[in-house]
Coordinates of C-alpha atoms in Angstrom, one line a residue:
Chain G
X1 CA 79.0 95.5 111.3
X2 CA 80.4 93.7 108.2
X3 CA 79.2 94.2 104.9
X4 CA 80.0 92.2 101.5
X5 CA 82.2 95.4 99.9
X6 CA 84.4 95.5 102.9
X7 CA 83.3 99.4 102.8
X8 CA 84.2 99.0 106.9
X9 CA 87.7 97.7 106.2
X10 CA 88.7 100.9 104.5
X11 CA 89.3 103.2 106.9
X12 CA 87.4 106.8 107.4
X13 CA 87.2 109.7 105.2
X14 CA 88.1 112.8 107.4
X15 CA 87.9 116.7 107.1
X16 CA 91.9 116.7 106.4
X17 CA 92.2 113.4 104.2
X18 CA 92.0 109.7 105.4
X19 CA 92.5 107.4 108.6
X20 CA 93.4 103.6 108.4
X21 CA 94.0 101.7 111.5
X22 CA 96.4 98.8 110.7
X23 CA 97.6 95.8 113.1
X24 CA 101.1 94.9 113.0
X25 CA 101.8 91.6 112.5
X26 CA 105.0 88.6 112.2
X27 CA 105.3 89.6 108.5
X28 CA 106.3 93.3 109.0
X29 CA 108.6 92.7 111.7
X30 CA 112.6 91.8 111.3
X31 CA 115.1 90.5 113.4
X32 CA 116.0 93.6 114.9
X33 CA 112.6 93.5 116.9
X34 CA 110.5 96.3 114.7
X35 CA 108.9 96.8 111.7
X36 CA 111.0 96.7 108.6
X37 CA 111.6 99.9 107.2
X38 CA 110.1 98.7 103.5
X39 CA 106.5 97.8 105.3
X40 CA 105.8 101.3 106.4
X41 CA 105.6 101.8 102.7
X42 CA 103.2 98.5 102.6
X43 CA 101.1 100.5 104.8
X44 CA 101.2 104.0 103.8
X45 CA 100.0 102.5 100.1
X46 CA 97.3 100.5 102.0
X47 CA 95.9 103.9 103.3
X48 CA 96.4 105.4 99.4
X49 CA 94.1 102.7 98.0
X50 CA 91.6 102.9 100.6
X51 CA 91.7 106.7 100.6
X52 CA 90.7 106.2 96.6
X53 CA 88.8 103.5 97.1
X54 CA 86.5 106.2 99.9
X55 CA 86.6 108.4 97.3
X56 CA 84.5 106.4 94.4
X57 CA 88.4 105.2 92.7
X58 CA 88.9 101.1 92.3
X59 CA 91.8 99.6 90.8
X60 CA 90.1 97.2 89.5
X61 CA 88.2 99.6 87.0
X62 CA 91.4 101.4 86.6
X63 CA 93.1 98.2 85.4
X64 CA 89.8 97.5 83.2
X65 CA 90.6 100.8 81.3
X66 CA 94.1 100.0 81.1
X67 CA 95.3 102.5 84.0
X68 CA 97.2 101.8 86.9
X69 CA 98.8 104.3 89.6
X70 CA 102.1 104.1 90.4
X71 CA 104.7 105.5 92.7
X72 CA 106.8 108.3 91.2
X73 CA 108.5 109.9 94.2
X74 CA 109.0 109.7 97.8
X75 CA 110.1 111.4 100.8
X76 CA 110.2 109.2 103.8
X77 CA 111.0 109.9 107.3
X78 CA 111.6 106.5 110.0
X79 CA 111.4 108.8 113.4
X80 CA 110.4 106.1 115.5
X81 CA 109.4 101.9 115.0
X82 CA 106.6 100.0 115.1
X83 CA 106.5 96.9 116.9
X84 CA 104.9 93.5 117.1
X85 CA 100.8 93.7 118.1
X86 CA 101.0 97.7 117.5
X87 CA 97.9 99.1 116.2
X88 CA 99.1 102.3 113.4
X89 CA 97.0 104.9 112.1
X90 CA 98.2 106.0 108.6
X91 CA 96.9 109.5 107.6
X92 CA 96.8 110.7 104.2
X93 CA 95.9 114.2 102.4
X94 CA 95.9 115.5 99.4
X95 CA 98.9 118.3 99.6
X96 CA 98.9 119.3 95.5
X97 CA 97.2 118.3 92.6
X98 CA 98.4 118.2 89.2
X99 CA 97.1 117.5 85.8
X100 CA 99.3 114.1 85.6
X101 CA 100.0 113.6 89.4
X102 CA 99.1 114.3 92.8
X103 CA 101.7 114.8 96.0
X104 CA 99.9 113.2 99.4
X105 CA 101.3 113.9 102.3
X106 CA 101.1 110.5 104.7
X107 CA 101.9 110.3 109.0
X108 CA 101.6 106.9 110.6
X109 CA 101.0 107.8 114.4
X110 CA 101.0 105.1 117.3
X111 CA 98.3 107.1 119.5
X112 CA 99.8 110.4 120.1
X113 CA 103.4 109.5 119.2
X114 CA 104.0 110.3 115.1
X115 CA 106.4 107.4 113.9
X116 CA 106.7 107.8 110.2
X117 CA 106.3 111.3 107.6
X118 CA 106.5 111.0 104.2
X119 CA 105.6 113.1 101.3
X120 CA 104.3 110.5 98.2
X121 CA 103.4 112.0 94.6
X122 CA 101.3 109.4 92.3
X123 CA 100.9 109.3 88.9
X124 CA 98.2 107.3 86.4
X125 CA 100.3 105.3 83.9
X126 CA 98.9 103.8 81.1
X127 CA 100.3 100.0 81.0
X128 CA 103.1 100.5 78.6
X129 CA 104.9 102.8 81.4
X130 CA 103.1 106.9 79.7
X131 CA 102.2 108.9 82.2
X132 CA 98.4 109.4 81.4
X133 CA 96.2 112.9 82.5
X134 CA 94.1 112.1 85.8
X135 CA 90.4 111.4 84.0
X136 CA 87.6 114.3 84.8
X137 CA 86.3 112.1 87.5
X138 CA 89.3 111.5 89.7
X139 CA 90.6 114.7 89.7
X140 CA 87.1 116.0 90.8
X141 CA 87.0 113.8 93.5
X142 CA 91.1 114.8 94.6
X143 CA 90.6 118.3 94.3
X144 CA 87.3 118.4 96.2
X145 CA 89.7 116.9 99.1
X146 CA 92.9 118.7 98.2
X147 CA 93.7 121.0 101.5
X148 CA 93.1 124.9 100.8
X149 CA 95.7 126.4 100.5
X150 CA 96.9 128.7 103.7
Chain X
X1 CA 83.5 101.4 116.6
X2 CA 86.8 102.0 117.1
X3 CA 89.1 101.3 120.6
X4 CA 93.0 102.1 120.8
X5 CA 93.8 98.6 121.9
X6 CA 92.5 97.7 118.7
X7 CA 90.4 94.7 119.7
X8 CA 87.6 95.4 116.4
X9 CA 90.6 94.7 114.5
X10 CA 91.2 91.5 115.4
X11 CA 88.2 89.5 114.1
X12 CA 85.5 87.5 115.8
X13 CA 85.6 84.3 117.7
X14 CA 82.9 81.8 116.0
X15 CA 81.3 78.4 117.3
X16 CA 84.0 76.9 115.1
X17 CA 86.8 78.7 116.2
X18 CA 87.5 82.2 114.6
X19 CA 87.1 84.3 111.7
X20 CA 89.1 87.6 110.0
X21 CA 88.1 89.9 107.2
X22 CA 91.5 90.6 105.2
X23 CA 91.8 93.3 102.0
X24 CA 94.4 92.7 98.7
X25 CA 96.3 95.3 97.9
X26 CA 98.9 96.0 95.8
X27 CA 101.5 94.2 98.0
X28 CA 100.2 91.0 97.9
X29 CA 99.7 90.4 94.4
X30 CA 102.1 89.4 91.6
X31 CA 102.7 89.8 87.7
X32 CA 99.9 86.9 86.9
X33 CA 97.2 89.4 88.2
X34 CA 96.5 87.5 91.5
X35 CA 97.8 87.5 94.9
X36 CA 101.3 86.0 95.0
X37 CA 101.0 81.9 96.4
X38 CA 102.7 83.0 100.0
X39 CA 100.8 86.2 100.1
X40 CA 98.0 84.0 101.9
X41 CA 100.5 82.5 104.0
X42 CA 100.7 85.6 105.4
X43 CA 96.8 86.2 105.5
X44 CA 96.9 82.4 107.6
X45 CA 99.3 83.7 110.0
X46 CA 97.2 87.2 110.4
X47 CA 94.4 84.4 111.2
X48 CA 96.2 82.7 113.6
X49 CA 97.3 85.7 115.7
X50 CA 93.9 87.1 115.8
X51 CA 92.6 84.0 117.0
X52 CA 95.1 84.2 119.6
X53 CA 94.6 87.5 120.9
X54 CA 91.3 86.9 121.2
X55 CA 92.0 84.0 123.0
X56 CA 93.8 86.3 125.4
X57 CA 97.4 85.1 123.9
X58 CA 100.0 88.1 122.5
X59 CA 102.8 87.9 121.3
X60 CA 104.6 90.8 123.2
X61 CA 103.7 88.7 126.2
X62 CA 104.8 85.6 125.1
X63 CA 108.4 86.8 124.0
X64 CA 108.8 88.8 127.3
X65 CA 108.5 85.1 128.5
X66 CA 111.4 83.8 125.5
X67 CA 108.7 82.6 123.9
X68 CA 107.5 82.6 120.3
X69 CA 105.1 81.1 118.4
X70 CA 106.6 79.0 115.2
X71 CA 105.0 76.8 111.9
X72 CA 106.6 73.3 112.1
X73 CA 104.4 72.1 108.9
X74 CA 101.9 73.4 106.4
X75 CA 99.5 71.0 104.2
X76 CA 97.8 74.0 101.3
X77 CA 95.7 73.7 98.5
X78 CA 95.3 76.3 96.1
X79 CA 92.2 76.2 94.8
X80 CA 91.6 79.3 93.4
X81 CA 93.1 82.7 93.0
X82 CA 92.0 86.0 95.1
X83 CA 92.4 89.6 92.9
X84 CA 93.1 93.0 93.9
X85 CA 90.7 94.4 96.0
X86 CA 88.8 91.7 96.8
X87 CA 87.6 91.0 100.4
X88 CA 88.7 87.7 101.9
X89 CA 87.6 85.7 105.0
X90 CA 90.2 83.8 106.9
X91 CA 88.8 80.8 109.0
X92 CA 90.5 78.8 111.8
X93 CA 89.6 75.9 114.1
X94 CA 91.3 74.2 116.2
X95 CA 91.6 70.5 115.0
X96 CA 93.8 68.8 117.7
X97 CA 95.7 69.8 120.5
X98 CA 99.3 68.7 121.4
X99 CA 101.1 69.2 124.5
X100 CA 103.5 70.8 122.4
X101 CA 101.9 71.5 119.2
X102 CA 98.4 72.7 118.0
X103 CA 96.8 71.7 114.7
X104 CA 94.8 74.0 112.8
X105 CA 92.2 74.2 110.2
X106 CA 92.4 77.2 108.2
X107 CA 90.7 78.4 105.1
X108 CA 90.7 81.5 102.5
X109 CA 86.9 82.0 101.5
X110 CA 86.0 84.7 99.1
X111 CA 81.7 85.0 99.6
X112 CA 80.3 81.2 98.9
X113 CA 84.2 80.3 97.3
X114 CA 86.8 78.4 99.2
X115 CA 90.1 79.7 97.9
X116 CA 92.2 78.0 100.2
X117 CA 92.5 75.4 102.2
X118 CA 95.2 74.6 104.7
X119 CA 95.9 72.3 107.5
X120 CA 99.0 74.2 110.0
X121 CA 101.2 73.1 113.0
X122 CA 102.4 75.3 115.2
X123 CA 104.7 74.9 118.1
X124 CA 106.0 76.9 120.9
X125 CA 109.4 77.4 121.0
X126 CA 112.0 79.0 123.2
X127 CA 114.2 81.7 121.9
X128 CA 117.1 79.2 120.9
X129 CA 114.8 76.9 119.3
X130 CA 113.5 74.7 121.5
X131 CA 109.9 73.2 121.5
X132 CA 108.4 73.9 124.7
X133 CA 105.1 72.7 126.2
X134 CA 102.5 75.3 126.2
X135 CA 101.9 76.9 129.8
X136 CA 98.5 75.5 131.4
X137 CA 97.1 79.2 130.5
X138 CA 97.4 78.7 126.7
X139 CA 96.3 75.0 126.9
X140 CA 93.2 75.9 128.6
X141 CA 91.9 78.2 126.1
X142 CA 93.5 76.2 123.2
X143 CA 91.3 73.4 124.3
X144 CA 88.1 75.2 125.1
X145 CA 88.2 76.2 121.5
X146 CA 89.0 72.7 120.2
X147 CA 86.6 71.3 118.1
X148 CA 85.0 68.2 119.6
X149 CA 85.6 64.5 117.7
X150 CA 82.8 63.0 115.9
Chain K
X1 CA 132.2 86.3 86.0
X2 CA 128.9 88.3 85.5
X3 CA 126.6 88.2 82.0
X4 CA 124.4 90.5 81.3
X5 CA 121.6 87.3 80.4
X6 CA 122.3 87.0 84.3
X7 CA 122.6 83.4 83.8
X8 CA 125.5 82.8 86.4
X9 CA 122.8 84.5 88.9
X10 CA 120.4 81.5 88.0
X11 CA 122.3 78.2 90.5
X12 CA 123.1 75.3 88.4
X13 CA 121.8 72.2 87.6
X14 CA 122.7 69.1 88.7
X15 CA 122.4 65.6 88.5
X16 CA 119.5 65.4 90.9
X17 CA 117.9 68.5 89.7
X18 CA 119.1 71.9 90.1
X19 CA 120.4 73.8 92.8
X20 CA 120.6 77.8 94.0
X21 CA 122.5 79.9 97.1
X22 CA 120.7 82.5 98.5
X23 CA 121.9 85.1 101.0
X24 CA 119.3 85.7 104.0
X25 CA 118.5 89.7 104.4
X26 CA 116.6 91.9 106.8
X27 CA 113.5 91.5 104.7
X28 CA 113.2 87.5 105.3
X29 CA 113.2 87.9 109.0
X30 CA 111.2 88.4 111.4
X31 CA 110.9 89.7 115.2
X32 CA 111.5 86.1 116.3
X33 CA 115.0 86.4 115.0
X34 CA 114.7 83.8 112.1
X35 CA 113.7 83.8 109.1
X36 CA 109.5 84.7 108.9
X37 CA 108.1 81.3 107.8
X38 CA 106.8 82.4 104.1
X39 CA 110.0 83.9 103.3
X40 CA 111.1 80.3 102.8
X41 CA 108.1 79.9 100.0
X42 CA 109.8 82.9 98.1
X43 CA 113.0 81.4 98.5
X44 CA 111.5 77.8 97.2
X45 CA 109.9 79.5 94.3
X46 CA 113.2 81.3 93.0
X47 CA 114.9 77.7 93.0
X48 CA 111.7 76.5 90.7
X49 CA 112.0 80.0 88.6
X50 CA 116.1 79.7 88.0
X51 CA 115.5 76.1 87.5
X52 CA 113.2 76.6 84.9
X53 CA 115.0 79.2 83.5
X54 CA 118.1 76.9 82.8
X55 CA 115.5 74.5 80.9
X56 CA 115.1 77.5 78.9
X57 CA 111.8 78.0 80.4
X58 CA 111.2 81.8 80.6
X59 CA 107.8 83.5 82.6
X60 CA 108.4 86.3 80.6
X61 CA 108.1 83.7 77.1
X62 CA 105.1 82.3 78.6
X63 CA 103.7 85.5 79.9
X64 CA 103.8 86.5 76.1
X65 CA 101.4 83.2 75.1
X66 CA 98.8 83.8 77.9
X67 CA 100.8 81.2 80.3
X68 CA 101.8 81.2 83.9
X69 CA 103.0 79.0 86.3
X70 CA 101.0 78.6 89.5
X71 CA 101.0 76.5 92.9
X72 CA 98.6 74.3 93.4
X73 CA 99.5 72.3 96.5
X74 CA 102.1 72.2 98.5
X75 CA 103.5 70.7 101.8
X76 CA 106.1 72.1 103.9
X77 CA 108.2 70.9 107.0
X78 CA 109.3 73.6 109.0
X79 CA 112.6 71.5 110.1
X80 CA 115.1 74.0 111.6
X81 CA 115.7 78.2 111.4
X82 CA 117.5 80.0 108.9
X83 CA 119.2 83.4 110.3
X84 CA 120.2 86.8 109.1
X85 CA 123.5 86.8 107.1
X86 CA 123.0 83.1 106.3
X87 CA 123.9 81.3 102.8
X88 CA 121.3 79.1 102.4
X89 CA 121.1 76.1 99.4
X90 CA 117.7 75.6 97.7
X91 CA 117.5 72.1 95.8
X92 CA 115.0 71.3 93.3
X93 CA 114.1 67.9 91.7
X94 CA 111.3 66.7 89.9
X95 CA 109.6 64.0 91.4
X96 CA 106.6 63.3 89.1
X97 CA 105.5 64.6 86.0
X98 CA 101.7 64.7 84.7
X99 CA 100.5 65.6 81.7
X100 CA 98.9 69.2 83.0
X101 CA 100.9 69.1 86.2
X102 CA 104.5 69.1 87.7
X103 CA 105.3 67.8 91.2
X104 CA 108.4 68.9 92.5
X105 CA 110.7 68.5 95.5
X106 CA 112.7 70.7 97.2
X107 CA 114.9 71.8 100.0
X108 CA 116.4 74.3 101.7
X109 CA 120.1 73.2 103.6
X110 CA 122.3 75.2 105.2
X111 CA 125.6 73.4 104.9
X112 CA 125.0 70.0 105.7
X113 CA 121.9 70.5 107.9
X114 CA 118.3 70.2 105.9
X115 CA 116.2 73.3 107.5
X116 CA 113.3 72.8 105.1
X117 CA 111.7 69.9 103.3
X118 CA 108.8 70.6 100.9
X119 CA 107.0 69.2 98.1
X120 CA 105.4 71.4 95.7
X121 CA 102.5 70.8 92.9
X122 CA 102.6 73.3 90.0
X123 CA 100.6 73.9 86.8
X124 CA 100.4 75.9 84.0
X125 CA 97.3 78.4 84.0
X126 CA 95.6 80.8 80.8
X127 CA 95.1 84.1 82.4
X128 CA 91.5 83.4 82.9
X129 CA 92.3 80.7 85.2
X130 CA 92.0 77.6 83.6
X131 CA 94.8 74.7 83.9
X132 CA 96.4 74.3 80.6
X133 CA 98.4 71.3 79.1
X134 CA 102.2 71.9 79.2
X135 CA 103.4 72.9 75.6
X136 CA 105.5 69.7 74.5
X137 CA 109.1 72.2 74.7
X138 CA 108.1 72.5 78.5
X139 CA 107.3 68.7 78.5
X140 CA 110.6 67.7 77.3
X141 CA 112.5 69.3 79.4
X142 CA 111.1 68.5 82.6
X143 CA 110.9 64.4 81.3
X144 CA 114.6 64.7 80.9
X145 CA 115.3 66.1 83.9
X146 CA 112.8 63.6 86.3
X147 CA 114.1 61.2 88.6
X148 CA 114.4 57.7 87.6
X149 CA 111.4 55.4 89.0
X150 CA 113.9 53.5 91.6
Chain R
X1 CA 133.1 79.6 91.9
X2 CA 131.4 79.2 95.3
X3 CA 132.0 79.2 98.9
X4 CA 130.7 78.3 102.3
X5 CA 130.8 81.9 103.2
X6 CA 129.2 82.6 100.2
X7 CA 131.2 86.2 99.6
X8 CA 131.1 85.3 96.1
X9 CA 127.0 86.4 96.3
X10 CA 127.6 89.6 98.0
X11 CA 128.9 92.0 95.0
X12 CA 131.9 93.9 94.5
X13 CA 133.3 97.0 95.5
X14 CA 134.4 99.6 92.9
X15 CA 136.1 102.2 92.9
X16 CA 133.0 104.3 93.7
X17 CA 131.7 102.0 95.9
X18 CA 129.8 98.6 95.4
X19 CA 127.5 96.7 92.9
X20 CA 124.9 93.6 93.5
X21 CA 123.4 92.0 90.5
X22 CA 119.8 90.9 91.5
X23 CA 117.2 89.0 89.5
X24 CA 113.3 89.7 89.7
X25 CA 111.3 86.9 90.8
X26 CA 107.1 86.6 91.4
X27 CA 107.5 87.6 94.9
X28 CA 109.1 91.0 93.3
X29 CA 105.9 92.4 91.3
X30 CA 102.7 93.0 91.2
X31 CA 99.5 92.9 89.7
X32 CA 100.5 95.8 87.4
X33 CA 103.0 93.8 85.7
X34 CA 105.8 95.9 87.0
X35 CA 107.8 95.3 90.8
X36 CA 105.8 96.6 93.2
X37 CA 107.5 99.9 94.7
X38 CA 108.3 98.6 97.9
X39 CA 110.4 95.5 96.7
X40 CA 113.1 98.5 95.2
X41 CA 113.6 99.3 98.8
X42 CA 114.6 95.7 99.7
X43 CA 117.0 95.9 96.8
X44 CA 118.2 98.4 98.1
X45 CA 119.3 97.4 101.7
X46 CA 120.6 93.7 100.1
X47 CA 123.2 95.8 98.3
X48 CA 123.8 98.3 101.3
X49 CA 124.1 95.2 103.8
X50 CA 126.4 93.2 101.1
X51 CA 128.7 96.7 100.6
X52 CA 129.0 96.7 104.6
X53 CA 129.5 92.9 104.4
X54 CA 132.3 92.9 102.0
X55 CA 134.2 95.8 104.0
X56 CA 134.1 93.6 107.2
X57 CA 130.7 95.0 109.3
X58 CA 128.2 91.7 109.8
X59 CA 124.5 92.3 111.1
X60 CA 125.0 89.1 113.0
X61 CA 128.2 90.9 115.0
X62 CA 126.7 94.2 115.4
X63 CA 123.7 92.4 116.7
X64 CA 126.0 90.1 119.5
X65 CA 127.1 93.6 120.2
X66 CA 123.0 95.1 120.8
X67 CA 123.5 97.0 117.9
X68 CA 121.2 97.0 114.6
X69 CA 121.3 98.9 111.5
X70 CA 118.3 101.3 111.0
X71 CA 117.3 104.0 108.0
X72 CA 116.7 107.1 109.2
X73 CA 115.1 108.5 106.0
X74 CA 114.9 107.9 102.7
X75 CA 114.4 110.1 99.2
X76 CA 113.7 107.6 96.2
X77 CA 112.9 108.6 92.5
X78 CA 110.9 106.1 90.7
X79 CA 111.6 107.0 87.5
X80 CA 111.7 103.6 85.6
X81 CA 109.8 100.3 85.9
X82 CA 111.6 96.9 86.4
X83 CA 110.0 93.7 85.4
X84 CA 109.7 90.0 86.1
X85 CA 113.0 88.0 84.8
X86 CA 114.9 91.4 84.8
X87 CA 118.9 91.7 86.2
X88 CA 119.2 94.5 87.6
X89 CA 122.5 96.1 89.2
X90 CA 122.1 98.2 92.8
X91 CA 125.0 100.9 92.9
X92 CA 125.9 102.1 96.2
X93 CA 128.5 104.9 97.0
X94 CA 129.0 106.6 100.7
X95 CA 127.9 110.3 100.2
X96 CA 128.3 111.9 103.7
X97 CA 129.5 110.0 106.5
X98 CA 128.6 111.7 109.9
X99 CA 129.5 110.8 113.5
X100 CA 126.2 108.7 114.1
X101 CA 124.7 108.2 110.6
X102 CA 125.9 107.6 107.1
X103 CA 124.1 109.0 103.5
X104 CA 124.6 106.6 101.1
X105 CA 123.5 107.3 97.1
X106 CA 122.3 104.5 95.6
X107 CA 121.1 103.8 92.3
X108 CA 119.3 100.4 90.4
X109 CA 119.9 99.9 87.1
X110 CA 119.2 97.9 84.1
X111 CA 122.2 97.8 81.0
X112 CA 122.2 101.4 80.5
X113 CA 118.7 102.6 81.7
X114 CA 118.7 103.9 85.3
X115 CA 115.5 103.1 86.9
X116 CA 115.4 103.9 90.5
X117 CA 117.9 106.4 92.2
X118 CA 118.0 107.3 96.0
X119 CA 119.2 108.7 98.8
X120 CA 119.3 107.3 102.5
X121 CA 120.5 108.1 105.7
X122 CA 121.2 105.1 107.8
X123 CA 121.9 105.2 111.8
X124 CA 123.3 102.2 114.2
X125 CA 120.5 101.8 117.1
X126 CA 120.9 100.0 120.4
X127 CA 118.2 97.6 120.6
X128 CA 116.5 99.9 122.8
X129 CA 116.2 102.5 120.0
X130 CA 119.2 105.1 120.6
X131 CA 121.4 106.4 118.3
X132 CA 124.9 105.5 118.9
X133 CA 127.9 106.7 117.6
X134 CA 129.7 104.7 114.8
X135 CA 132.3 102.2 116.6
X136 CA 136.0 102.8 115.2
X137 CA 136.4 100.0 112.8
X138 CA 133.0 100.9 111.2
X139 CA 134.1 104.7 111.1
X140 CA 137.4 103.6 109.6
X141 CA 136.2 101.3 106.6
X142 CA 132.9 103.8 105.5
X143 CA 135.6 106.9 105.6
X144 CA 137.8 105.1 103.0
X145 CA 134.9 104.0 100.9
X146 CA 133.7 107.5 101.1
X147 CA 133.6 109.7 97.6
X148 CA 136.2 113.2 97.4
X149 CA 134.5 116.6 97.8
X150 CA 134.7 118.1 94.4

């Protein structure tokens, strides 16, 4: 079924986080017959926005109140490639939330074969570039879906 | 529903030819606040290999063969911009068939709004470079999909 | 010799127009081996940008009054494939100028071979959208560097 | 000066290693204003491909030879934002060269202001995806580009 908000293209909250199924297509390939190594990070920030987006979070009124997120840090392992007409699942948690960031922790799995780990911490920055304090709502909504500690 | 060949990823074939739900993200916009001009050539393509597959035509196949799909010429008007997060439809018909070469209709609709508006070519070509004719298998469903002259 | 204005990074312009190298990397290719048929429009636009900028013509400048550039239409022949490691030459001319409106042509050779022939409508947009008038600086500059009528 | 081999675009090596001016275009940033964080990591490999390229190692060789290039993992600090019409200068250095993959520390920077530093580990793949050992002549040139223990 299709609806107006694309709610369906967004992927599937889940007890540990987020799913996204993604297609693999001409434009994340290179000529060494996989994906290239920057489009994982395409992807894995498709699953981010959509996780948010899931969660009651829209750029788009983030932009409106003059806050965007941004990238601060990232730990990214390439154990094996993606290729041409590959459908991906990226999966993303919430591993630790902050007052000012939060650290995800995001796979990308072809069926039962893990290709891609990496460890992402987002911030909220203000559009001059200031690091801005997550606003009540978000970090309700992350810390209701951060993992429990073990 | 979801299938691990991906399939209800891939669009749906239409009386017209075929259609594909596509989300912005981050990646495909630029500094002006709207998706960056080749961003939706992209989108096109994701339109075009959808169809395809569909169609029963993929890639992986096709370049075990030496095969590979390739644009020989692009007509595109850009009539108005798509933002982050909106929801886009990519259309494509098939306006005439070549016996090496395929012309396609392809538009960029956002709800009522035509965004874009492209006419495509696309030929088969050989891994050195060289147009080849399509094998009877892709003509056939090429054709059955063609729209009919009026 | 290097600047740090990074004008020697911007090609040169020419009798005809204007004209910039560009090396082709990993990230322009794709699976097929060549360079990924959009990668050309990114190519294309950094001619238009450094051409531009050697008018004196800054986004950054226009940015500041509410101003950016933005495709309109443009036509593309896919002639023949760049590759990885490539030097490629993108050529730039203006072919007619309008009073909100600049048409543009430009090609991408590799040595003496033309790969890519395209011609490319541009205008200048308000951030809302709308098309503006160019500013007469703008409008000098890109009279005195149109082709003669022949 | 230019040249049909176009090594005058690749850099320079230094005594630490090697430096690529590169210019942000459109197709670099993103609705924030800022590059997008992906488009670092294709700054990145331009100036890792151009350091190999200036000490003799071509893609297009290794790849007549079945072998390609791959990162094997990656750590990147965002710290600072680059924007449109921005030089910046890619430092690479060899940190740790191994038997079958090489750490590189690279940096990108703008004047004075270091905005993205990071760490990657790069391996040479057959095409079918195996790690292979580091021919001779590759092994020789990154061992004399590589920094003293101190």
């Amino acid at each position: 079924m299709t609806s107006s908000s694309g709610a369906d293209l967004a992927g599937a909250l889940t007890a540990e986080g987020h799913t996204l199924r993604i297609r693999v297509y001409f434009e994340d390939t290179d000529f060494s017959g996989s994906v290239y190594h920057a489009s994982y990070l395409r992807f894995l920030e498709r699953g981010r926005s959509d996780f948010l987006r899931l969660l009651g979070v829209h750029h788009t009124a983030l932009a409106a109140d003059g806050l965007v997120f941004a990238v601060r840090r990232m730990t990214i392992e390439f154990d094996r490639p993606a290729r041409i007409d590959d459908v991906v699942e990226v999966r993303t948690s919430v591993e630790e939330l902050g007052g000012a960031s939060v650290t995800l922790r995001q796979g990308i799995a072809r069926g039962a074969d893990m290709l891609i780990r990496a460890t992402v911490t987002v911030a909220l920055l203000s559009l001059d570039g200031r690091v801005k304090r997550f606003p009540a709502a978000i970090r309700q909504v992350l810390a209701a879906n951060a993992q429990p500690v073990r």
